[in-house]
Short mmCIF file of C-alpha atoms and ligand atoms in Angstrom, two decimals:
data_model
loop_
_atom_site.label_atom_id
_atom_site.label_comp_id
_atom_site.label_asym_id
_atom_site.label_seq_id
_atom_site.Cartn_x
_atom_site.Cartn_y
_atom_site.Cartn_z
CA MET A 29 108.08 83.98 101.89
CA LYS A 30 105.40 86.20 103.42
CA SER A 31 101.89 85.90 102.03
CA PHE A 32 101.89 89.39 100.53
CA GLU A 33 105.25 88.78 98.87
CA LYS A 34 103.69 85.89 97.00
CA LEU A 35 101.18 88.35 95.52
CA LEU A 36 103.95 90.55 94.17
CA LEU A 37 105.78 87.56 92.75
CA GLU A 38 102.62 86.21 91.14
CA ASN A 39 101.99 89.63 89.65
CA LYS A 40 105.44 89.68 88.06
CA ALA A 41 104.89 86.23 86.58
CA TRP A 42 101.42 87.22 85.30
CA ALA A 43 102.71 90.40 83.62
CA GLU A 44 105.59 88.47 82.04
CA GLU A 45 103.22 85.82 80.72
CA LYS A 46 100.86 88.40 79.24
CA LYS A 47 103.77 90.13 77.52
CA SER A 48 105.18 86.89 76.19
CA VAL A 49 101.85 86.09 74.50
CA ASP A 50 101.27 89.66 73.28
CA PRO A 51 104.14 92.16 73.64
CA GLU A 52 101.70 95.06 73.09
CA PHE A 53 99.16 93.85 75.70
CA PHE A 54 99.81 96.54 78.33
CA VAL A 55 100.70 99.25 75.80
CA GLU A 56 97.29 98.85 74.15
CA LEU A 57 95.41 98.46 77.46
CA ALA A 58 97.02 101.59 78.89
CA LYS A 59 95.61 103.79 76.11
CA SER A 60 91.96 103.66 77.19
CA GLN A 61 89.17 101.52 78.62
CA THR A 62 85.95 100.71 76.79
CA PRO A 63 84.17 98.16 78.98
CA GLU A 64 80.68 97.11 77.94
CA PHE A 65 79.67 96.01 81.44
CA LEU A 66 79.33 97.49 84.90
CA TRP A 67 79.42 94.80 87.58
CA ILE A 68 77.99 95.48 91.03
CA GLY A 69 78.96 92.52 93.16
CA CYS A 70 79.61 91.37 96.71
CA SER A 71 83.05 91.91 98.25
CA ASP A 72 83.17 88.19 99.12
CA SER A 73 86.57 86.80 98.06
CA ARG A 74 84.90 83.71 96.61
CA VAL A 75 83.03 85.68 93.95
CA PRO A 76 85.79 87.30 91.88
CA ALA A 77 83.90 89.02 89.06
CA GLU A 78 86.36 88.71 86.17
CA ILE A 79 87.40 85.18 87.00
CA ILE A 80 83.92 83.63 87.13
CA VAL A 81 83.03 85.00 83.69
CA ASN A 82 86.52 84.55 82.27
CA ALA A 83 86.85 88.26 81.41
CA LYS A 84 90.04 90.06 80.44
CA PRO A 85 91.35 93.34 81.84
CA GLY A 86 89.40 96.18 80.25
CA GLU A 87 86.15 94.25 79.83
CA ILE A 88 84.27 94.98 83.07
CA PHE A 89 84.01 98.13 85.19
CA ILE A 90 83.60 96.89 88.75
CA HIS A 91 82.08 98.01 92.02
CA ARG A 92 81.94 95.63 94.95
CA ASN A 93 80.65 96.11 98.48
CA ILE A 94 79.18 93.97 101.23
CA ALA A 95 76.05 92.25 99.85
CA ASN A 96 76.21 93.95 96.41
CA GLN A 97 74.10 96.94 97.36
CA MET A 98 73.11 100.00 95.37
CA ILE A 99 72.24 102.63 97.95
CA GLU A 100 70.87 105.96 96.71
CA THR A 101 72.76 107.99 99.31
CA ASP A 102 76.11 106.25 98.83
CA PHE A 103 78.37 108.47 96.76
CA ASN A 104 80.75 105.59 96.22
CA CYS A 105 78.38 103.43 94.17
CA LEU A 106 76.61 106.48 92.68
CA SER A 107 79.86 107.88 91.33
CA VAL A 108 80.81 104.50 89.89
CA LEU A 109 77.36 104.31 88.28
CA GLN A 110 77.50 107.82 86.87
CA TYR A 111 80.97 107.35 85.41
CA ALA A 112 80.07 103.98 83.94
CA VAL A 113 76.83 105.21 82.35
CA ASP A 114 77.68 108.79 81.34
CA VAL A 115 81.37 108.52 80.46
CA LEU A 116 82.04 104.88 79.60
CA HIS A 117 78.60 104.43 77.99
CA ILE A 118 78.30 100.89 79.28
CA LYS A 119 75.56 98.77 77.74
CA HIS A 120 74.82 96.36 80.59
CA ILE A 121 74.80 96.53 84.37
CA ILE A 122 75.03 93.27 86.23
CA VAL A 123 74.03 93.15 89.88
CA CYS A 124 75.50 89.89 91.07
CA GLY A 125 74.72 88.46 94.48
CA HIS A 126 75.56 85.00 95.72
CA TYR A 127 73.94 82.29 97.80
CA ASN A 128 75.17 81.85 101.35
CA CYS A 129 76.14 85.55 101.51
CA GLY A 130 77.62 86.53 104.87
CA GLY A 131 76.24 90.06 104.58
CA ILE A 132 72.71 88.77 104.10
CA LYS A 133 73.13 86.31 106.98
CA ALA A 134 74.38 89.08 109.27
CA ALA A 135 71.44 91.30 108.26
CA LEU A 136 69.07 88.58 109.47
CA GLU A 137 70.76 88.55 112.89
CA LYS A 138 70.62 90.98 115.82
CA GLN A 139 72.74 94.11 115.45
CA ASN A 140 76.30 93.74 116.71
CA ALA A 141 77.50 96.56 119.00
CA ASP A 142 81.12 95.94 117.95
CA LEU A 143 80.31 96.42 114.27
CA VAL A 144 78.27 99.60 114.29
CA ILE A 145 79.36 100.78 110.83
CA THR A 146 78.82 97.39 109.21
CA ASN A 147 75.38 97.21 110.88
CA LYS A 148 74.44 100.49 109.24
CA TRP A 149 75.50 99.21 105.84
CA LEU A 150 73.17 96.22 106.31
CA MET A 151 70.12 98.28 107.33
CA HIS A 152 68.65 98.30 103.82
CA ILE A 153 68.81 94.51 103.75
CA LYS A 154 66.83 94.41 106.99
CA ASP A 155 64.24 96.50 105.12
CA VAL A 156 64.13 93.87 102.36
CA TYR A 157 63.40 91.28 105.06
CA ARG A 158 60.65 93.49 106.50
CA PHE A 159 58.96 93.83 103.07
CA HIS A 160 58.90 90.04 102.57
CA LYS A 161 58.84 88.84 106.18
CA GLU A 162 55.94 86.47 105.74
CA ALA A 163 57.35 84.56 102.75
CA ILE A 164 60.80 84.35 104.31
CA ASP A 165 59.65 83.24 107.77
CA ALA A 166 57.50 80.54 106.16
CA LEU A 167 60.60 78.68 104.94
CA PRO A 168 61.73 75.81 107.19
CA THR A 169 65.53 76.10 107.10
CA GLU A 170 67.98 78.94 107.63
CA LYS A 171 69.66 78.11 104.33
CA GLN A 172 66.37 78.53 102.44
CA ARG A 173 65.60 81.79 104.23
CA VAL A 174 69.06 83.21 103.49
CA ASP A 175 68.96 82.11 99.84
CA LEU A 176 65.53 83.67 99.27
CA MET A 177 66.79 86.87 100.92
CA VAL A 178 69.83 86.77 98.63
CA GLU A 179 67.52 86.70 95.60
CA LEU A 180 65.14 89.35 96.96
CA ASN A 181 68.08 91.59 97.75
CA ILE A 182 69.32 91.35 94.15
CA LEU A 183 65.83 92.26 92.86
CA GLU A 184 65.77 95.20 95.25
CA GLN A 185 69.14 96.54 94.07
CA VAL A 186 68.08 96.25 90.44
CA LYS A 187 64.93 98.20 91.29
CA THR A 188 66.92 100.82 93.17
CA LEU A 189 69.14 101.32 90.12
CA SER A 190 66.04 102.02 88.03
CA HIS A 191 65.00 104.70 90.53
CA THR A 192 68.17 106.76 90.02
CA SER A 193 68.20 109.81 87.75
CA ILE A 194 71.37 108.42 86.14
CA ILE A 195 69.58 105.32 84.84
CA GLN A 196 66.29 107.00 83.95
CA LYS A 197 68.14 109.69 81.98
CA ALA A 198 70.23 107.12 80.09
CA TRP A 199 67.12 105.04 79.35
CA HIS A 200 65.26 108.09 78.09
CA TYR A 201 68.00 109.57 75.88
CA HIS A 202 70.12 106.56 74.91
CA GLN A 203 67.97 103.44 75.39
CA ARG A 204 70.67 101.83 77.51
CA PRO A 205 71.85 100.19 79.75
CA VAL A 206 70.05 96.90 80.27
CA ILE A 207 70.10 95.96 83.96
CA HIS A 208 70.55 92.31 84.93
CA GLY A 209 70.14 90.65 88.32
CA TRP A 210 72.16 87.45 88.62
CA VAL A 211 72.89 85.09 91.47
CA TYR A 212 76.05 83.03 91.83
CA GLY A 213 76.22 79.61 93.46
CA LEU A 214 79.29 79.19 95.66
CA SER A 215 78.83 75.43 95.60
CA ASP A 216 78.65 74.96 91.81
CA GLY A 217 80.34 78.08 90.39
CA LEU A 218 77.32 78.88 88.22
CA LEU A 219 75.52 82.14 87.54
CA LYS A 220 71.73 82.19 87.32
CA PRO A 221 69.86 85.13 85.76
CA LEU A 222 66.95 86.28 87.96
CA VAL A 223 65.68 89.47 86.37
CA THR A 224 66.31 91.79 83.42
CA LEU A 225 65.18 95.41 83.20
CA TYR A 226 65.13 96.94 79.74
CA PRO A 227 65.16 100.68 79.01
CA ASP A 228 61.39 100.69 78.37
CA THR A 229 60.66 99.48 81.92
CA VAL A 230 57.73 101.29 83.49
CA ILE A 231 58.79 103.07 86.66
CA ASP A 232 56.42 103.54 89.58
CA PRO A 233 55.34 107.23 89.39
CA ILE A 234 56.70 108.08 92.84
CA TYR A 235 60.20 107.15 91.64
CA LYS A 236 59.89 108.72 88.21
CA TYR A 237 61.91 111.64 86.83
CA ASP A 238 60.62 113.68 83.91
CA PHE A 239 63.11 114.60 81.23
CO1 LIG B 326 78.31 88.18 100.03
#
């Protein structure tokens, strides 16, 4: 059996099992989605959002990219954010990074001429390094430097979210969503909360919208 054929077979078995437990499972799920959470995570195959929090289909609206970034000029994550906030009325956004992240590691290396597009995607992470260069360079091991960068990058993405008009408008008119920055440990499977931004968070005036 080819590897992709196994996926199709597993899917059939999964759907059968779901139906055997609850014959209406897919009929109900197909009607609408009302997730309470938006998850912005890393594309890394070892950090599967629903699995690590034991969530069911319909519970989490998900966006994943390399190094869980929220970039103000990226229409992909912005459109996910707008739909999640303005249409699905989600209550919580979780930015989830993970220790030992390959994207973060790559951002701390030289640029690679064979990966020009990926390099560009990592540019904002290089900025995070530049802002905190002293604290990061002071750490003795590469692992420590990468893990601190992982955490700083999560804080940065949470902050970037709060600088968008989508979030500031929702905070002003609807007092939601709460934004969480979490980090996942590949070696123990555990999530650790790092930061929480509530709708009354004070925004630096240069990032502020007036409504
Ligand atoms: Co990663």
